[in-house]
Short mmCIF file of C-alpha atoms in Angstrom, two decimals:
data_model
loop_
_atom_site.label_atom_id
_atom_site.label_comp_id
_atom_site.label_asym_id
_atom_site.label_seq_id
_atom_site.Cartn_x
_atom_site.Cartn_y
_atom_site.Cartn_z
CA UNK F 1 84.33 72.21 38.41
CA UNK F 2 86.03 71.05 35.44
CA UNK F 3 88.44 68.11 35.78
CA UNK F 4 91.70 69.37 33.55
CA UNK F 5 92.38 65.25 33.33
CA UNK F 6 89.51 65.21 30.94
CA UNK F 7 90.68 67.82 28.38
CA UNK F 8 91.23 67.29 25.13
CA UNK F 9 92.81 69.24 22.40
CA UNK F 10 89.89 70.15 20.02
CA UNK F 11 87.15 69.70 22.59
CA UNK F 12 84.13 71.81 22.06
CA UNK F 13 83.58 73.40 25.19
CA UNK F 14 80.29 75.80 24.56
CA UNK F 15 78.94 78.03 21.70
CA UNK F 16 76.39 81.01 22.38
CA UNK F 17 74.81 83.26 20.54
CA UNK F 18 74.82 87.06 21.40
CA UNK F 19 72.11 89.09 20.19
CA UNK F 20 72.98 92.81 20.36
CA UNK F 21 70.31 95.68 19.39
CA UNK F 22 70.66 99.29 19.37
CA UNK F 23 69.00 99.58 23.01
CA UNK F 24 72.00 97.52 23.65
CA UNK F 25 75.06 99.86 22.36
CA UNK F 26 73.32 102.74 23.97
CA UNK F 27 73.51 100.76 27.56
CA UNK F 28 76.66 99.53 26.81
CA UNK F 29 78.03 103.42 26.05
CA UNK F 30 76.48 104.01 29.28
CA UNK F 31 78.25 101.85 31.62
CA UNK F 32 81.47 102.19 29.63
CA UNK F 33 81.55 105.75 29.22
CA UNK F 34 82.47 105.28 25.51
CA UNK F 35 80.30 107.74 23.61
CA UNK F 36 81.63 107.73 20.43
CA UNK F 37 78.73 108.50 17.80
CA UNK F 38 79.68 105.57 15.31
CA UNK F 39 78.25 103.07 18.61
CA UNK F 40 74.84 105.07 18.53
CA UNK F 41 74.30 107.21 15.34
CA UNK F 42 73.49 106.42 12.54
CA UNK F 43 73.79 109.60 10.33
CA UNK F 44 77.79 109.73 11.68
CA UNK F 45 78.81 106.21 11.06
CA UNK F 46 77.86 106.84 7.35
CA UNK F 47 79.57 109.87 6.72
CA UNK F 48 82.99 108.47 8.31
CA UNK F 49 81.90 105.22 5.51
CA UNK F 50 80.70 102.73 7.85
CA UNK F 51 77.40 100.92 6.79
CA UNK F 52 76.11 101.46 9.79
CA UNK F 53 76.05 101.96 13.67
CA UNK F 54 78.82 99.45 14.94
CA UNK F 55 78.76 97.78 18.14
CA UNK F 56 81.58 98.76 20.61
CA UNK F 57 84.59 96.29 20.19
CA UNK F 58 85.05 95.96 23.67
CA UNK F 59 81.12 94.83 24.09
CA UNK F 60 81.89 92.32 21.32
CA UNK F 61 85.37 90.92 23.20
CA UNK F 62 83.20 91.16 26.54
CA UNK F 63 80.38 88.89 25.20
CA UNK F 64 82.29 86.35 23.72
CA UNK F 65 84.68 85.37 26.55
CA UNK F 66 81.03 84.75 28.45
CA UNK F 67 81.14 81.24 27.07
CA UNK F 68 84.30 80.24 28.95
CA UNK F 69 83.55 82.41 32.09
CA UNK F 70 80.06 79.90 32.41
CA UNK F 71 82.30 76.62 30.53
CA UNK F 72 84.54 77.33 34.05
CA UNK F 73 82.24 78.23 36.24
CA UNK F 74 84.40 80.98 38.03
CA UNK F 75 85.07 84.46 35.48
CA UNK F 76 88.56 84.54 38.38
CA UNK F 77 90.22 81.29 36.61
CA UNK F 78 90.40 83.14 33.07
CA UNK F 79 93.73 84.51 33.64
CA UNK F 80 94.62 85.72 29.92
CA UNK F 81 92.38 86.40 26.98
CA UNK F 82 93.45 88.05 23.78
CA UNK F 83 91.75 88.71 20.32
CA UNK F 84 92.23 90.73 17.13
CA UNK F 85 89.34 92.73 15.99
CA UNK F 86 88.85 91.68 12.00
CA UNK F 87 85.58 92.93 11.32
CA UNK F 88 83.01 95.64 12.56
CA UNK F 89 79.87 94.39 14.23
CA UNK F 90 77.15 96.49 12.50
CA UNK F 91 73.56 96.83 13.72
CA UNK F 92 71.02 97.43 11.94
CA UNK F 93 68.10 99.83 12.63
CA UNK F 94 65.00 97.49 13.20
CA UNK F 95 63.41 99.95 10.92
CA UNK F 96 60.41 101.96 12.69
CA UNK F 97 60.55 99.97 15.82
CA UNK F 98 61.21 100.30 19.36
CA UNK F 99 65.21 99.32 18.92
CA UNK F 100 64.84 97.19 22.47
CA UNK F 101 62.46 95.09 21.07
CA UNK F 102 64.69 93.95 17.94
CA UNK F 103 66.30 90.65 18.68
CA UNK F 104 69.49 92.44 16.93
CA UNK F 105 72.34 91.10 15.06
CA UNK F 106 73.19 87.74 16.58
CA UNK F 107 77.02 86.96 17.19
CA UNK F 108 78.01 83.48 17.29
CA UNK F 109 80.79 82.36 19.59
CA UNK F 110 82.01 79.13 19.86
CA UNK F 111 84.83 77.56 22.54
CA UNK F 112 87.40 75.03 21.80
CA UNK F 113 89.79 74.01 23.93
CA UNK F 114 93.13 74.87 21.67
CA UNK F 115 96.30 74.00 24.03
CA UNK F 116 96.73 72.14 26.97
CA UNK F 117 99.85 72.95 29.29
CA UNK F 118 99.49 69.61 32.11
CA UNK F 119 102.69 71.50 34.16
CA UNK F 120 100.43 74.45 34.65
CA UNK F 121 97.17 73.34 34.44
CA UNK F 122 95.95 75.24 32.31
CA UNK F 123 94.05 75.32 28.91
CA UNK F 124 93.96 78.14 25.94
CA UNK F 125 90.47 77.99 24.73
CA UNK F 126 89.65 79.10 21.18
CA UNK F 127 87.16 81.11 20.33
CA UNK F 128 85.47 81.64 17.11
CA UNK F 129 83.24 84.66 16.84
CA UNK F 130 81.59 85.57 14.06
CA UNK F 131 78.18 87.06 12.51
CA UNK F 132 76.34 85.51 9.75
CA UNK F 133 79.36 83.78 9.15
CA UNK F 134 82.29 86.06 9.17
CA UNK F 135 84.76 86.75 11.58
CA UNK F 136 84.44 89.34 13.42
CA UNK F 137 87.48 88.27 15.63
CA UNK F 138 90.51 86.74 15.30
CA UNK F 139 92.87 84.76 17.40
CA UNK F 140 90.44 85.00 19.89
CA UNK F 141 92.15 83.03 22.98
CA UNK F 142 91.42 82.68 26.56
CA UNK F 143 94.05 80.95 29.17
CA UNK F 144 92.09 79.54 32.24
CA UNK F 145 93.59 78.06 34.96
CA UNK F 146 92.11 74.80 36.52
#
């Protein structure tokens, strides 16, 4: 359990990295019933001038807030989380290889705790997401109640 008493402003509070494949995206279109062909193929995300198959936005929003869910300890005490998507998450093909096997693109995310509110007990936790070192989202802010 995290003692809110010990919070700083600033305060690193976890960092992850996300590796997402192909295998992944098709999964992910699976369980989210979002089939759109720019998540899965290849030939489509070109012709509507994407460099290639993008990863689903929610997948990448999902996978970042993971690092305060586990900072926490309990996904229930995140009780707002926001972000603007900047930048597409492309992934490439792992050229000629079984696509589950790929480690993927890798996604960065790291947590800082941004705001403190003592009356509420709560803390805003900044996230900074990004792949080989560009944003991929922006404002990226959790609330989570202690």
């Amino acid at each position: 359990m995290i003692d809110f008493d010990t919070l700083e402003k600033g305060q690193v509070i976890g960092s992850k990295t996300i590796s997402v494949n192909r295998g992944d995206l098709v999964r992910y279109a699976g369980a989210s019933g979002d089939f759109n062909p720019i998540h899965w193929n290849e030939r489509f995300a070109k012709e509507v001038e994407l460099d290639s198959v993008i990863a689903h936005g929610m997948f990448t929003m999902g996978s970042a807030v993971d690092v305060v869910s586990e900072w926490v300890g309990n996904p229930a005490a995140v009780i707002d989380y926001q972000t603007r998507f900047t930048k597409p998450v492309v992934v490439q093909d792992p050229a000629g290889t079984n696509p589950t096997d790929q480690p993927g693109t890798e996604i960065l995310v790291e947590g800082k705790v941004g705001a403190l509110d003592a009356e509420a007990r709560t803390a805003r936790i900044d996230l900074t997401v990004s792949v080989n070192g560009t944003k991929v989202l922006m404002k990226s802010q959790a609330v989570v109640q202690l």
